[in-house]
C-alpha atoms as a printed R data frame, in Angstrom:
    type eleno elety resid chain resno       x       y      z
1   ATOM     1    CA   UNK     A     1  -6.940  -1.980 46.192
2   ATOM     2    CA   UNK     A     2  -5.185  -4.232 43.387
3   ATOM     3    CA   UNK     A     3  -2.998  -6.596 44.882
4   ATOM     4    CA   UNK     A     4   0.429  -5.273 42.859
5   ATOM     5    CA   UNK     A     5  -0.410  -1.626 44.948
6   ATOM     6    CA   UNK     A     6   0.566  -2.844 48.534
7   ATOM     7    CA   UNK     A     7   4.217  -4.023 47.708
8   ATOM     8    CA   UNK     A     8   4.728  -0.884 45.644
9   ATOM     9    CA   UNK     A     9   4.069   1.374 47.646
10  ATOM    10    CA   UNK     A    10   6.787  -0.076 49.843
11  ATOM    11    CA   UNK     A    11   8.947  -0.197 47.422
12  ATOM    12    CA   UNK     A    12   8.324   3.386 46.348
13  ATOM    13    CA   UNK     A    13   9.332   4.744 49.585
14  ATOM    14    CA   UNK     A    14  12.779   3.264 48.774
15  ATOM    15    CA   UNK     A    15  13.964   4.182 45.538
16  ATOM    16    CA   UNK     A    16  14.951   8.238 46.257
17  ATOM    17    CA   UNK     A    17  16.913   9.728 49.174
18  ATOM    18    CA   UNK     A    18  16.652  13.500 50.440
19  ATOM    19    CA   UNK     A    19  19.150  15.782 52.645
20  ATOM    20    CA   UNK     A    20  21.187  14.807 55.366
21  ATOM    21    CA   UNK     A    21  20.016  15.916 59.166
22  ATOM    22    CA   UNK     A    22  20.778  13.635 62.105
23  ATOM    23    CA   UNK     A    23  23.031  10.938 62.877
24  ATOM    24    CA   UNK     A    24  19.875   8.273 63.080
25  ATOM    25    CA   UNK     A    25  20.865   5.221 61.237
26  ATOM    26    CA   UNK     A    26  18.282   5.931 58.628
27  ATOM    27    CA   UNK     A    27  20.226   9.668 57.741
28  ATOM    28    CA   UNK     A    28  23.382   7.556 58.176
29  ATOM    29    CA   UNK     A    29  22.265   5.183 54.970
30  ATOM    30    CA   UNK     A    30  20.848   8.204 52.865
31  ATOM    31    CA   UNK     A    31  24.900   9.462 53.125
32  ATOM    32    CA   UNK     A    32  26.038   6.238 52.046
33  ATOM    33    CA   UNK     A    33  23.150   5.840 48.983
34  ATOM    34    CA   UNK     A    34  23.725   7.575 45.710
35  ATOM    35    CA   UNK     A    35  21.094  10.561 45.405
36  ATOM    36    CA   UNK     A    36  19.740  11.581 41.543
37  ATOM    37    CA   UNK     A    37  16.644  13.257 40.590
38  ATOM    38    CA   UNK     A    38  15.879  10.522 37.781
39  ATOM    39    CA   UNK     A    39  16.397   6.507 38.696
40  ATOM    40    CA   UNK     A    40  15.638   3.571 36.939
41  ATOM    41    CA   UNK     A    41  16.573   0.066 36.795
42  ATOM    42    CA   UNK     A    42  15.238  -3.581 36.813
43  ATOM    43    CA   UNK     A    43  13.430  -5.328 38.862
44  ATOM    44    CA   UNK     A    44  12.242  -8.925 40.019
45  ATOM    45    CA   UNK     A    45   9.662 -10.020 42.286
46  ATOM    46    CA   UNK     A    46   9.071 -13.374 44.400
47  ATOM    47    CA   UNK     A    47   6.029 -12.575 46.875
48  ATOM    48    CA   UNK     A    48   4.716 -15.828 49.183
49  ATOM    49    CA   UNK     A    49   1.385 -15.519 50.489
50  ATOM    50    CA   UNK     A    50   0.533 -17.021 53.622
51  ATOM    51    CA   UNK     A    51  -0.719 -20.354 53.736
52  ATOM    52    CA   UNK     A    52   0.062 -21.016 50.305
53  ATOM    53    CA   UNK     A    53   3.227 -22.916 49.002
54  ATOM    54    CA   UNK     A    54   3.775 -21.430 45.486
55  ATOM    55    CA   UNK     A    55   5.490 -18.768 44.810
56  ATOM    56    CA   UNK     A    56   4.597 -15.618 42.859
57  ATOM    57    CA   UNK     A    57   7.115 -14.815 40.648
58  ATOM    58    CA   UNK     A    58   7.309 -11.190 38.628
59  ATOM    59    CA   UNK     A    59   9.317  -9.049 37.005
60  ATOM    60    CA   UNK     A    60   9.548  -5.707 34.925
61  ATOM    61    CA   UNK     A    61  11.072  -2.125 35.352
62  ATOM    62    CA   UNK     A    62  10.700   1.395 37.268
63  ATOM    63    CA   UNK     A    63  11.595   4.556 36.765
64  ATOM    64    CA   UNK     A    64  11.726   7.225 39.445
65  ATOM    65    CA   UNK     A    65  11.933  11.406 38.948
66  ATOM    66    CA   UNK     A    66  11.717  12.835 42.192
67  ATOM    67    CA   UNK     A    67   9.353  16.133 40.407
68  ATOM    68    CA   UNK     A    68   6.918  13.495 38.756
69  ATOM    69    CA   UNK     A    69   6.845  10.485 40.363
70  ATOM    70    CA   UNK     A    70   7.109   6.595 40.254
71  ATOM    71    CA   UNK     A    71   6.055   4.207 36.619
72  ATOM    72    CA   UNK     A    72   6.026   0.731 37.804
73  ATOM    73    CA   UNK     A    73   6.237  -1.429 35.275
74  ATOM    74    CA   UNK     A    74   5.298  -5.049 35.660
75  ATOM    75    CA   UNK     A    75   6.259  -7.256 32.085
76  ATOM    76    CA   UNK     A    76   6.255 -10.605 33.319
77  ATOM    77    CA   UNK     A    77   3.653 -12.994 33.968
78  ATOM    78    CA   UNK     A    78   1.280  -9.944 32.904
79  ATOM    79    CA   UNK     A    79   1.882  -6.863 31.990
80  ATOM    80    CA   UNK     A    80   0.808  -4.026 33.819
81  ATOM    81    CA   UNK     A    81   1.842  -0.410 34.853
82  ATOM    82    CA   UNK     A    82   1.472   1.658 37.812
83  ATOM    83    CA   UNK     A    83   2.283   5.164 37.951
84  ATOM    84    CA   UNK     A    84   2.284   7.112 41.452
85  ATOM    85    CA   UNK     A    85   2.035  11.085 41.180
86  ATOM    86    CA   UNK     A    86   1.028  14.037 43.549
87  ATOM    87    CA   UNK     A    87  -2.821  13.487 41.820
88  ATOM    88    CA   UNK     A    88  -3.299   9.951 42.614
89  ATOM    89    CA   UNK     A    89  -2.577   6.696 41.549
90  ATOM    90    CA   UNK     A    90  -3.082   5.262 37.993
91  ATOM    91    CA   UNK     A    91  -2.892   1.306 37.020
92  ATOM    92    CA   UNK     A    92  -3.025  -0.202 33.792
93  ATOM    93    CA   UNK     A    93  -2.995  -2.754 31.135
94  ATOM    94    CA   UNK     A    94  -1.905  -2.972 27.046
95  ATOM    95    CA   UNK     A    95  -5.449  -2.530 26.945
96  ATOM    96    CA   UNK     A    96  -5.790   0.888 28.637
97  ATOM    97    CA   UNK     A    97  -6.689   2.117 32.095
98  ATOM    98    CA   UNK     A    98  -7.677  -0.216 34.909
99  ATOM    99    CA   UNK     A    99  -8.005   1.720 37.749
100 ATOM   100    CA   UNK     A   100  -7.670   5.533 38.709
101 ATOM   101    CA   UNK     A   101  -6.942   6.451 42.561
102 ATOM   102    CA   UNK     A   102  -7.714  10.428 43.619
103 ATOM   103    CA   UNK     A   103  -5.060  11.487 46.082
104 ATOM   104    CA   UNK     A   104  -7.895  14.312 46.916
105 ATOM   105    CA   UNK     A   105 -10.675  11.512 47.952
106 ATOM   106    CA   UNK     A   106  -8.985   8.148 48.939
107 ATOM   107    CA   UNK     A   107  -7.448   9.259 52.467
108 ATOM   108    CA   UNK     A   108  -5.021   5.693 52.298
109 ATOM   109    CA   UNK     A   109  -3.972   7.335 48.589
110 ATOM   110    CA   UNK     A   110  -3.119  10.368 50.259
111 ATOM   111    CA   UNK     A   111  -1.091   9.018 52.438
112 ATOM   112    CA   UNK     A   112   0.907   6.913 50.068
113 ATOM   113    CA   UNK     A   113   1.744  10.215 47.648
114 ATOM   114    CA   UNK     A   114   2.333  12.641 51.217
115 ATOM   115    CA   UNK     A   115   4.732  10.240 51.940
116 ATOM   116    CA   UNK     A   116   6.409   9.525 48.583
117 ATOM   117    CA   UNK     A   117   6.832  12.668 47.812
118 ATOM   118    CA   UNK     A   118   7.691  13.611 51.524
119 ATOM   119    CA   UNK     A   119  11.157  11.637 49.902
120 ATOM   120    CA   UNK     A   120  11.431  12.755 46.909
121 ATOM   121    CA   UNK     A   121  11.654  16.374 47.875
122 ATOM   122    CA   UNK     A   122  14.572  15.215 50.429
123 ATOM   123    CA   UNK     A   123  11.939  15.480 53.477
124 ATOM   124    CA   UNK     A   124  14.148  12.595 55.427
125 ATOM   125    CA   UNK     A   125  12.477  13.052 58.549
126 ATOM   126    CA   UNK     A   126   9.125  11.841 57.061
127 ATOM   127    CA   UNK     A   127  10.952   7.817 57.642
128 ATOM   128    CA   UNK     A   128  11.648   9.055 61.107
129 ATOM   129    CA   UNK     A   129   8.035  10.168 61.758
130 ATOM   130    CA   UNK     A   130   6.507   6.979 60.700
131 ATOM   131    CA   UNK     A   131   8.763   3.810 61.357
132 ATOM   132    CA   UNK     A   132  11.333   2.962 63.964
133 ATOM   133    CA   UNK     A   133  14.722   1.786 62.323
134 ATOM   134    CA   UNK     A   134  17.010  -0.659 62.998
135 ATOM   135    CA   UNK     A   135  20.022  -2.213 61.227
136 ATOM   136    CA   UNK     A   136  24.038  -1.721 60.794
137 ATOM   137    CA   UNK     A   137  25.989   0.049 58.384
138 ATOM   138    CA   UNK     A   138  29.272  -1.989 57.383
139 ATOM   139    CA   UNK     A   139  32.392  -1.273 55.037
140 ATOM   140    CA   UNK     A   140  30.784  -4.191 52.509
141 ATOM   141    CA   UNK     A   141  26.830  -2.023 52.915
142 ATOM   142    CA   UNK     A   142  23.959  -1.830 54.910
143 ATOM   143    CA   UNK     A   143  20.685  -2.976 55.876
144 ATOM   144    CA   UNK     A   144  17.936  -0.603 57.483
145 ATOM   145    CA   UNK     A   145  15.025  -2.282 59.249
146 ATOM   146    CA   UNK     A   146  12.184  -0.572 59.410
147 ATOM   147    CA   UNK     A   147   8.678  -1.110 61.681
148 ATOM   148    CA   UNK     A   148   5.444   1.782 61.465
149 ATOM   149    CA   UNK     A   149   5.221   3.571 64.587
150 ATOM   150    CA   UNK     A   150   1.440   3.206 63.915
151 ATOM   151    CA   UNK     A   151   0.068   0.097 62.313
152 ATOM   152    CA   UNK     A   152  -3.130   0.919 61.805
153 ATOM   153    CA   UNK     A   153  -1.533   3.486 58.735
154 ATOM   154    CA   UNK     A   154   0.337   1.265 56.475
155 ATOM   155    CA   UNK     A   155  -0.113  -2.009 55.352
156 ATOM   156    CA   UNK     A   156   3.000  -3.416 56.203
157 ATOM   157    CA   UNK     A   157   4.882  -4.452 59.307
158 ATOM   158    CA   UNK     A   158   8.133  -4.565 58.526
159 ATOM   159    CA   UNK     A   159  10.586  -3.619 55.557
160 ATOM   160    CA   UNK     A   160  14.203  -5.020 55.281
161 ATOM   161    CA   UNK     A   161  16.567  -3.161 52.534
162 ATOM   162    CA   UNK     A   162  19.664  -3.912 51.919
163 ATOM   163    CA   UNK     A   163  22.131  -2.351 50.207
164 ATOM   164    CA   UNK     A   164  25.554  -0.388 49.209
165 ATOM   165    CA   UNK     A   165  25.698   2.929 46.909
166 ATOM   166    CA   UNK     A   166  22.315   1.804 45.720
167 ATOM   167    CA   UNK     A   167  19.405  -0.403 46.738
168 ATOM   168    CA   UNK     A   168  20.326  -3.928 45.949
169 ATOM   169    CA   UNK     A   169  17.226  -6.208 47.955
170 ATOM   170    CA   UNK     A   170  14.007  -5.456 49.818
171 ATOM   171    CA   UNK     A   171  12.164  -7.791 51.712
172 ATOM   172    CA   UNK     A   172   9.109  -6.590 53.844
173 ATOM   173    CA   UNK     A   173   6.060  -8.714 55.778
174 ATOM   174    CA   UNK     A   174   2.332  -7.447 54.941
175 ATOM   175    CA   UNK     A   175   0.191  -7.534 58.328
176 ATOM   176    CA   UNK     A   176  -1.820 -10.693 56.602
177 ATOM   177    CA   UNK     A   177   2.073 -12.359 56.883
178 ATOM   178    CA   UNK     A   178   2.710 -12.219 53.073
179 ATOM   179    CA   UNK     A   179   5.961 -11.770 52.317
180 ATOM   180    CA   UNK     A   180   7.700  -9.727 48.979
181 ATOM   181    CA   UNK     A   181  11.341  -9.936 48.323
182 ATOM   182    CA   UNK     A   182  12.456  -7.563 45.068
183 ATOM   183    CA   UNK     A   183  15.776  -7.871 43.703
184 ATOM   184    CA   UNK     A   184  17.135  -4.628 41.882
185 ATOM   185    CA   UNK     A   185  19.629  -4.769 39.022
186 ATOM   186    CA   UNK     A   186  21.061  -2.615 36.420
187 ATOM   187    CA   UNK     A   187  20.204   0.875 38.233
188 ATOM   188    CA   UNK     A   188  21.005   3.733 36.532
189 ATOM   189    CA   UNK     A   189  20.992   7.677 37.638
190 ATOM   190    CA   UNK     A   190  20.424  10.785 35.522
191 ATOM   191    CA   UNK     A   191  19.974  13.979 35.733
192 ATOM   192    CA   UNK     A   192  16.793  14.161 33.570
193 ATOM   193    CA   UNK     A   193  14.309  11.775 32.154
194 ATOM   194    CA   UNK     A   194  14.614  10.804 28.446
195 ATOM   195    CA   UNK     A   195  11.939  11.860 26.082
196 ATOM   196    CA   UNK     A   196  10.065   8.337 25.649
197 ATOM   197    CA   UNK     A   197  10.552   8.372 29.967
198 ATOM   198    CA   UNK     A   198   8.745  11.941 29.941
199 ATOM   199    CA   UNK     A   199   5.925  10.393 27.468
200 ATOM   200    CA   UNK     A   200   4.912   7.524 30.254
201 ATOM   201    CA   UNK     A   201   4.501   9.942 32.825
202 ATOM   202    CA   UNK     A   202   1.908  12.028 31.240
């Protein structure tokens, strides 16, 4: 799977929260976080691989509409796009199409969209299922740690977000010990995509 897919996918199950049901600390920081059903924002990336020094460096923009989906947008080193929908999972280039998931026959694709739009639909208790959580919730914000319940299903093993009304940082550990930190800024909510948003998700 290309190697922008793994962090994204993190990321993705992130950027949306649902209804309120328990008192768990994760239903205590979807109170405290700003719900919309359109988000977007920027974004930069600093991801170091284990065993090697340098840093990867990236950064671009996302927008999120809980009905549609996730567009991923990488600008900087290279561009690329991902976009993340109930059929599967597109990636590509100024140059066209790179690579087309199908929700229907990759079972780890499946997952990935079950799950996304587990959030997107407000289905809270989907994080519960999944991860354990840890954390604190302060007057100044909150961070929410998060471990899988089952490694052998996700590709991560842990996620650390921090945050206030909105997502501010995530940092999360791949089981190969890579580690992605992504920096949000200038996130914006709204009730409906604009038209040249509803273009990029068709």
């Amino acid at each position: 799977m290309n190697r922008f897919v793994k962090p994204i996918m993190a990321l993705t199950l992130l950027l949306a929260t649902g209804a309120i049901y328990a008192d768990s600390l994760i239903h205590q920081v979807g109170k405290l976080v700003t719900s919309s059903p359109t988000v977007r924002g920027q974004f930069s990336q600093t991801k170091t691989l284990s065993g090697v020094s340098k840093k990867l460096n990236s950064e671009g923009f996302f927008i999120v509409d809980k009905g549609k989906g996730v567009i991923w947008v990488t600008e900087k080193p290279i561009y690329q796009t991902l976009k993340v929908s109930e059929s599967g999972i597109r990636i590509g280039n100024k140059s066209g199409l790179l690579m087309n998931l199908d929700a229907r026959s990759e079972p780890s694709v499946k997952y990935i969209n079950e799950l996304v739009m587990a959030i997107f639909s407000g289905d809270m208790s989907a994080l519960e299922k999944l991860f354990n959580d840890g954390g604190d919730v302060t007057a100044k914000g909150w961070t929410l740690e998060l471990t899988p319940k089952n490694m052998s299903s996700t590709f991560f093993k842990k996620i650390t977000i921090v945050g206030g009304s909105a997502i501010s940082r995530i940092t999360f550990v791949s089981k190969e010990g890579d580690i992605t930190e992504v920096v949000f800024s200038d996130v914006r909510l709204a009730p409906v995509l604009s038209k040249d948003e509803a273009l990029q998700f068709q």
